[in-house]
Tab-separated table of C-alpha atoms in Angstrom:
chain	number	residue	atom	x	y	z
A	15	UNK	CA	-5.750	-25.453	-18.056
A	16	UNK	CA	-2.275	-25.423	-18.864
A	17	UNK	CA	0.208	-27.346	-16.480
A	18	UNK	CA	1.575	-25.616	-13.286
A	19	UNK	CA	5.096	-23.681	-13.904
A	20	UNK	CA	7.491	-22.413	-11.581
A	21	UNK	CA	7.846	-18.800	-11.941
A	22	UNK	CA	9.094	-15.915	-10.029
A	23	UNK	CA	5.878	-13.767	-8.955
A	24	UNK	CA	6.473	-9.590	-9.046
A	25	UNK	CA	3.228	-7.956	-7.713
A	26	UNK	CA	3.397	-4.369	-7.462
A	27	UNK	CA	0.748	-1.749	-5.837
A	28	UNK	CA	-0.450	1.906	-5.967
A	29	UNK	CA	-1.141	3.175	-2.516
A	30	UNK	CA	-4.425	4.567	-2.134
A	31	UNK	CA	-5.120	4.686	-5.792
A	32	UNK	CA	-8.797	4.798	-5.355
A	33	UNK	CA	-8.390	7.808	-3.816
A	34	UNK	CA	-7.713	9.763	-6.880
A	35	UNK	CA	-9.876	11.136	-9.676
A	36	UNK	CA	-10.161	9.304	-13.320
A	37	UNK	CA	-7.294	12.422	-14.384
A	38	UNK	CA	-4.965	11.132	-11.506
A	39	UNK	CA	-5.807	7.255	-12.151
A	40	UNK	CA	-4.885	7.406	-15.732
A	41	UNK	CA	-1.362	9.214	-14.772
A	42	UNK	CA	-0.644	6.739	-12.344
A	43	UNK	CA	-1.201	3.679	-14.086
A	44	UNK	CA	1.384	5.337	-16.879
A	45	UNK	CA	3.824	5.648	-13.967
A	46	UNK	CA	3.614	2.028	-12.432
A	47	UNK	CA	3.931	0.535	-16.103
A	48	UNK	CA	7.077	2.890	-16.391
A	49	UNK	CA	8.482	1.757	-13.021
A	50	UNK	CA	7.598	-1.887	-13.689
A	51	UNK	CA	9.214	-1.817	-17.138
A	52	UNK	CA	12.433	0.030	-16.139
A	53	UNK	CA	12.985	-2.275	-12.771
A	54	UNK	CA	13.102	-5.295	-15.375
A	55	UNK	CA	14.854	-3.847	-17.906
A	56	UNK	CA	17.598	-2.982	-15.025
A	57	UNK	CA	17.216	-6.667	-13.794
A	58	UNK	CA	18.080	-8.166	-17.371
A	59	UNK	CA	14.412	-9.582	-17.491
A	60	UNK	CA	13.384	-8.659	-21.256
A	61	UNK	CA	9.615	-9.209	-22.827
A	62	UNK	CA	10.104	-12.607	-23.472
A	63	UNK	CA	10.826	-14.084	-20.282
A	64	UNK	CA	7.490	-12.374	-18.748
A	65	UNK	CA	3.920	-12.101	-18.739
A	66	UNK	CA	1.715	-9.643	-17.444
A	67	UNK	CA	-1.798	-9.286	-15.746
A	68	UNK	CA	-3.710	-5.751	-15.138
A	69	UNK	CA	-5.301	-5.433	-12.030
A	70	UNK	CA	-5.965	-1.443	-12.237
A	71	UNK	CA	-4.055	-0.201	-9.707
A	72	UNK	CA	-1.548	-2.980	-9.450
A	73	UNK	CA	0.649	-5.032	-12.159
A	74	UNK	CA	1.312	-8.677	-11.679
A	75	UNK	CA	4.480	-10.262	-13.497
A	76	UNK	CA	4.986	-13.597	-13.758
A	77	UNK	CA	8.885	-14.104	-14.934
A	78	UNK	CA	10.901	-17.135	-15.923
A	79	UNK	CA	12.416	-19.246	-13.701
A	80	UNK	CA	15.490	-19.160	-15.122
A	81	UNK	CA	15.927	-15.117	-14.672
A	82	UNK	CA	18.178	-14.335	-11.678
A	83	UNK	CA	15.829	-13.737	-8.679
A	84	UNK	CA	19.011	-11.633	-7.236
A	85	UNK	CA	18.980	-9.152	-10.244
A	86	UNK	CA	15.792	-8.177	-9.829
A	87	UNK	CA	15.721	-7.745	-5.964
A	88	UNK	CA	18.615	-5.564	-6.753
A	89	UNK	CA	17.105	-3.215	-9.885
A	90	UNK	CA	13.614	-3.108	-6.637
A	91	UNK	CA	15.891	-2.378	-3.937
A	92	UNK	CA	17.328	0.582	-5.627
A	93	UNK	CA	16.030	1.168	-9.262
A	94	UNK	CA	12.516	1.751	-7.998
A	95	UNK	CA	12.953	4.109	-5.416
A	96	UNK	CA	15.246	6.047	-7.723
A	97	UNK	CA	12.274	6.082	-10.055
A	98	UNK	CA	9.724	7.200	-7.865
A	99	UNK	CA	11.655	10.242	-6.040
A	100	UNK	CA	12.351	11.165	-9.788
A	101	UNK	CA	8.516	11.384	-10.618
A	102	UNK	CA	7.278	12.215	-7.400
A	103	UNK	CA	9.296	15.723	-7.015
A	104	UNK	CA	8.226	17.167	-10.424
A	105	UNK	CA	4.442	15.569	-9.218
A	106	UNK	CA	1.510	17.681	-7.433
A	107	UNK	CA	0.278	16.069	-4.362
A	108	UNK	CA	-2.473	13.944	-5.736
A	109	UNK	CA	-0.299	12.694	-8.422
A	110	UNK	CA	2.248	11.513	-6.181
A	111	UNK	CA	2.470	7.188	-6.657
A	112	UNK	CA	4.135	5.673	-3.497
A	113	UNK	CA	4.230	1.561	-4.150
A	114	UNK	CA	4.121	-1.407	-2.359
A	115	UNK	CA	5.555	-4.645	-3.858
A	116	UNK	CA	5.727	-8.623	-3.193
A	117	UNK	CA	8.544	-10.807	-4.679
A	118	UNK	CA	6.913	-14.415	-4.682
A	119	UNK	CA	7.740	-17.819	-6.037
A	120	UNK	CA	5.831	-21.169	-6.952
A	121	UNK	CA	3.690	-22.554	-9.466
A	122	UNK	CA	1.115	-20.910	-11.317
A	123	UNK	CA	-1.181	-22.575	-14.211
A	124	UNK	CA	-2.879	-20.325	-16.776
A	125	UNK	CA	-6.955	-21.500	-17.422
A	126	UNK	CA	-8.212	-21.486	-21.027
A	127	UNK	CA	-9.783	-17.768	-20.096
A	128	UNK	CA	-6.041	-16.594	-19.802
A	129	UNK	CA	-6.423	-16.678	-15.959
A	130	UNK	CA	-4.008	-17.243	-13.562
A	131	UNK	CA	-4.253	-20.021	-11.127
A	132	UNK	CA	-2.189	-21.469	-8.360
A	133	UNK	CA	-2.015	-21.038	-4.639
A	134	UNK	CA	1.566	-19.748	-4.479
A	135	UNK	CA	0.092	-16.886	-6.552
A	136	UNK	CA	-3.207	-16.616	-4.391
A	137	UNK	CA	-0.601	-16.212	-1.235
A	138	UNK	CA	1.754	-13.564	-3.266
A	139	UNK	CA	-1.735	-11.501	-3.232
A	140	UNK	CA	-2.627	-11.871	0.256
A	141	UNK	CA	0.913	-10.710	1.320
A	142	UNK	CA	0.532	-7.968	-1.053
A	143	UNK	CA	-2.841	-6.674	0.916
A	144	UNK	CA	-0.911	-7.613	4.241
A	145	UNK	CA	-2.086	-4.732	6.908
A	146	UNK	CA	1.580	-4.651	7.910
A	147	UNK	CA	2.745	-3.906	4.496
A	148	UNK	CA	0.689	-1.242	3.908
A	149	UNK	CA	1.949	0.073	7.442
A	150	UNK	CA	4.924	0.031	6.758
A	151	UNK	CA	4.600	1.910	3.802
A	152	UNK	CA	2.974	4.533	5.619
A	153	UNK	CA	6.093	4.304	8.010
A	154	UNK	CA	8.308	4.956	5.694
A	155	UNK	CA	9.866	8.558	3.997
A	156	UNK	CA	10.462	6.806	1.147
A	157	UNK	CA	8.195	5.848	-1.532
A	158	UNK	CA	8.363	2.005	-1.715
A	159	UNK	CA	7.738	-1.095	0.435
A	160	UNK	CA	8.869	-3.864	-0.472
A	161	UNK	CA	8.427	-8.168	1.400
A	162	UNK	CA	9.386	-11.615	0.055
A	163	UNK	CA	7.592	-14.862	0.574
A	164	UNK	CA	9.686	-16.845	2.645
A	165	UNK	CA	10.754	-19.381	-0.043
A	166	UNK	CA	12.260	-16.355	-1.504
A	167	UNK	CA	14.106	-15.646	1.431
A	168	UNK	CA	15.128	-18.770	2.303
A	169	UNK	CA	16.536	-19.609	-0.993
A	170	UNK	CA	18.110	-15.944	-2.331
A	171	UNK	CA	17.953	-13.193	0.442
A	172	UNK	CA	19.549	-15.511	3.221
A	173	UNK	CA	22.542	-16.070	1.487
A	174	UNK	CA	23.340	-12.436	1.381
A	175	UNK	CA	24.276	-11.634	-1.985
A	176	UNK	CA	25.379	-8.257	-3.291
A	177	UNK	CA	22.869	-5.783	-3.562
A	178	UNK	CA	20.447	-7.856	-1.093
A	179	UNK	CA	21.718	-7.642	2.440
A	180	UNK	CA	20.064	-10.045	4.684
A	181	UNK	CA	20.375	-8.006	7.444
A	182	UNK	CA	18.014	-5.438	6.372
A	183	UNK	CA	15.554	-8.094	5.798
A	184	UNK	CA	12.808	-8.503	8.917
A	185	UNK	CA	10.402	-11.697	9.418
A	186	UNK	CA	7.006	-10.837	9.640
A	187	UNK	CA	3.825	-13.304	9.908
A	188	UNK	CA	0.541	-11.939	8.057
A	189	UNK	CA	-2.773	-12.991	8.658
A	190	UNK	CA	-5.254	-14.575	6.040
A	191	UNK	CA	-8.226	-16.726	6.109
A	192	UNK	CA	-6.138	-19.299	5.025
A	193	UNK	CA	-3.920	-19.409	8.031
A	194	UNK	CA	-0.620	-17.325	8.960
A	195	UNK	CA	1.927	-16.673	6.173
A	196	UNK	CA	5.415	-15.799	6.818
A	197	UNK	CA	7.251	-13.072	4.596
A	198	UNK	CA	10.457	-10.906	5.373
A	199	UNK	CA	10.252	-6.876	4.764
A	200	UNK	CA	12.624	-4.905	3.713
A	201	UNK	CA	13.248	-2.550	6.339
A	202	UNK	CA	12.226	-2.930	9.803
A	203	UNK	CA	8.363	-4.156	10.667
A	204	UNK	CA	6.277	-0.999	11.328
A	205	UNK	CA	5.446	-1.306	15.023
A	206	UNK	CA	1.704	0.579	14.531
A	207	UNK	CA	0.535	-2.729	12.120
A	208	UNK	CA	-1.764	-5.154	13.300
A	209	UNK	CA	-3.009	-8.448	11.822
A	210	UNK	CA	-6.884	-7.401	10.748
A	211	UNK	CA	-7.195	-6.555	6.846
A	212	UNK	CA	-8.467	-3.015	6.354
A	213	UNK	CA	-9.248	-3.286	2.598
A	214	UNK	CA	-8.319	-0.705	0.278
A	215	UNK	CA	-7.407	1.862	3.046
A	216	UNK	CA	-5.170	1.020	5.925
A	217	UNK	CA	-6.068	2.283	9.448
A	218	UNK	CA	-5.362	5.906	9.603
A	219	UNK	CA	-5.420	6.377	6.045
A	220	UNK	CA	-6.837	9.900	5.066
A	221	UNK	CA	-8.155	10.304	1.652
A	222	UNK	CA	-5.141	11.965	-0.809
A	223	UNK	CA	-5.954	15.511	-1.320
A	224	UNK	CA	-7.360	15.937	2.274
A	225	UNK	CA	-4.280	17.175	3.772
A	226	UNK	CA	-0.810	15.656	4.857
A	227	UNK	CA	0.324	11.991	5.160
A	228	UNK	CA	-0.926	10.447	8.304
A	229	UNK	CA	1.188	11.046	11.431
A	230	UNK	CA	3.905	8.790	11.987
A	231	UNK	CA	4.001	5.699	14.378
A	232	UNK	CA	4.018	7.415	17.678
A	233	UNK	CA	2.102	10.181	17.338
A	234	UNK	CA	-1.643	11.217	17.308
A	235	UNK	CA	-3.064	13.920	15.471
A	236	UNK	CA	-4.963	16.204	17.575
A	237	UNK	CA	-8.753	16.045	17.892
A	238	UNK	CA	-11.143	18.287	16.256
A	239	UNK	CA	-12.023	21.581	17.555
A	240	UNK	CA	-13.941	20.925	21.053
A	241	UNK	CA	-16.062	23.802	22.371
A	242	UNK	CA	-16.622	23.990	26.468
A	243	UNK	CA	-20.007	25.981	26.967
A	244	UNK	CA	-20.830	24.508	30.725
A	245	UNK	CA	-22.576	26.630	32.422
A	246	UNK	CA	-21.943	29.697	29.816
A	247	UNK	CA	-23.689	31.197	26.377
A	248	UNK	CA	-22.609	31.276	22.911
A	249	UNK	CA	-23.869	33.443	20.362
A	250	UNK	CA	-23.329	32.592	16.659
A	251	UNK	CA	-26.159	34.157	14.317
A	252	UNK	CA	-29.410	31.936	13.589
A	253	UNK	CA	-31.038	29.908	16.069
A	254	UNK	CA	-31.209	29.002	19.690
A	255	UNK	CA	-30.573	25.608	21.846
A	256	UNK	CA	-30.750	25.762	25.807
A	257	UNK	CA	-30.283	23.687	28.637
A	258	UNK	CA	-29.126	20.143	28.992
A	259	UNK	CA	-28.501	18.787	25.218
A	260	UNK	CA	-27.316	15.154	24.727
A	261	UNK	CA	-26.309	13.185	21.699
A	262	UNK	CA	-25.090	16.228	19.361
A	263	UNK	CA	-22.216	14.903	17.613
A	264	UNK	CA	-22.055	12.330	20.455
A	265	UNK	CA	-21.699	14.780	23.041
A	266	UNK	CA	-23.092	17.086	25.084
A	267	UNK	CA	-24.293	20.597	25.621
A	268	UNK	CA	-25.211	22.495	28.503
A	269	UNK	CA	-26.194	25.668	29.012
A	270	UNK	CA	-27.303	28.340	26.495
A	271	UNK	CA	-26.337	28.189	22.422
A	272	UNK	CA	-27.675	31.175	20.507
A	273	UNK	CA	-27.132	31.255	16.951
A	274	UNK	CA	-28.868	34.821	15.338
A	275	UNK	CA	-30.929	37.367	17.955
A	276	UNK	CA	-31.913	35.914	21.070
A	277	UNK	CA	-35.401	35.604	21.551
A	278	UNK	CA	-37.713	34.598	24.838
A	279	UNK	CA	-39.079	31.638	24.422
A	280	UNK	CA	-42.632	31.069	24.991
């Protein structure tokens, strides 16, 4: 294993990726190298102050220390979501790649498999699954989400430099089996996220091509449609249920169901 190096971390996400068909997949993963690749270009970050890991539906960048960690907040905070409303209004629904993304620092080692290794990178990750994160992405109208460790913060964003407003920078504290991490958002911390890990789908999360985006913080989507028979008789076309009728659907009937002709029963 090679020594530990201090490098900037740049993880970036596809929301729901899994989601998608092989079709879909393949377009997407075109689309995040395109974003990735333009965002750095933007920051002044060329090929050969980089190195990059696939992870399928995300990109990890691991960038010289000595590139300008304000440059490329900058090209994320406004390059990227320039990018994706370009590609996402000439995109059908199911093509449509909203991102989250995690600006890290710290030291990361590379093993003789060409693996990464180092627990400032292993805490980038975590803050990149953060439940909050993906909340807030769902939150938002626009396409991109975007949190910095807090030695980022504490030694670029606080200082308010052009381009990276402090103010618009939230602490939030994310859970991991490790113990609480703190990061900063962009944007204010979705009120709806809570500290339990959901995996690959957040809470509320419907699969993409199901119908619209999940309802905003706030508001509940209606139930499904609930039938009232007390007391009464329905008549559909094949078969026939009567009387008291627990545990259908985890609910109850009473009364008469008739589905087809009604028959006596013996």
């Amino acid at each position: 294993m090679t020594d530990p190096v201090s490098r900037t971390i740049l993880l970036l996400d596809i929301e729901r990726f899994s989601d998608r068909d092989d079709v879909e997949q393949a377009y997407l993963r075109r689309m995040l190298y395109d974003v990735t690749d333009r965002a750095l270009e933007t920051a002044g970050i060329d090929e050969t102050l980089r190195m990059r890991a696939d992870r399928g539906d995300a990109v990890m960048e691991l960038i010289d220390a000595n590139a300008p960690v304000t440059a490329l907040l900058r090209a994320l905070l406004t390059a990227v979501p320039e990018q994706l409303r370009a590609v996402n209004r000439m995109a059908s629904r199911s093509a449509q790649i909203r991102l989250r993304g995690v600006v890290a620092g710290g030291y990361v080692a590379v093993d003789r498999h060409d693996g990464w290794v180092g627990s400032d990178l292993n805490h980038a990750c975590r803050l990149l699954d953060a439940a909050l994160l993906r909340a807030a992405l769902r939150e938002r109208a626009d396409d991109f989400a975007l949190c910095v460790s807090d030695a980022v913060y504490t030694g670029v964003v606080r200082h308010d430099h052009p381009g990276v407003p402090v103010a618009a920078f939230h602490r939030m504290t994310v859970d991991s089996k490790n113990g609480p991490l703190t990061a900063w958002l962009h944007g204010p911390v979705p009120e709806s996220g809570d500290s339990r890990d959901h995996g690959e789908r957040g809470v509320g999360e419907a699969p993409v091509g199901s119908g619209d985006r999940p309802a905003p913080a706030g508001r509940r989507e209606a139930p499904g449609p609930v039938l009232d028979i007390s007391g009464g008789t329905v008549s559909f076309g094949g078969g026939y249920v009567a009387g008291d009728q627990h545990g259908v659907s985890g609910g109850q009937v009473t009364g008469d169901v008739v589905m087809g002709s009604r028959t006596e029963r013996p």
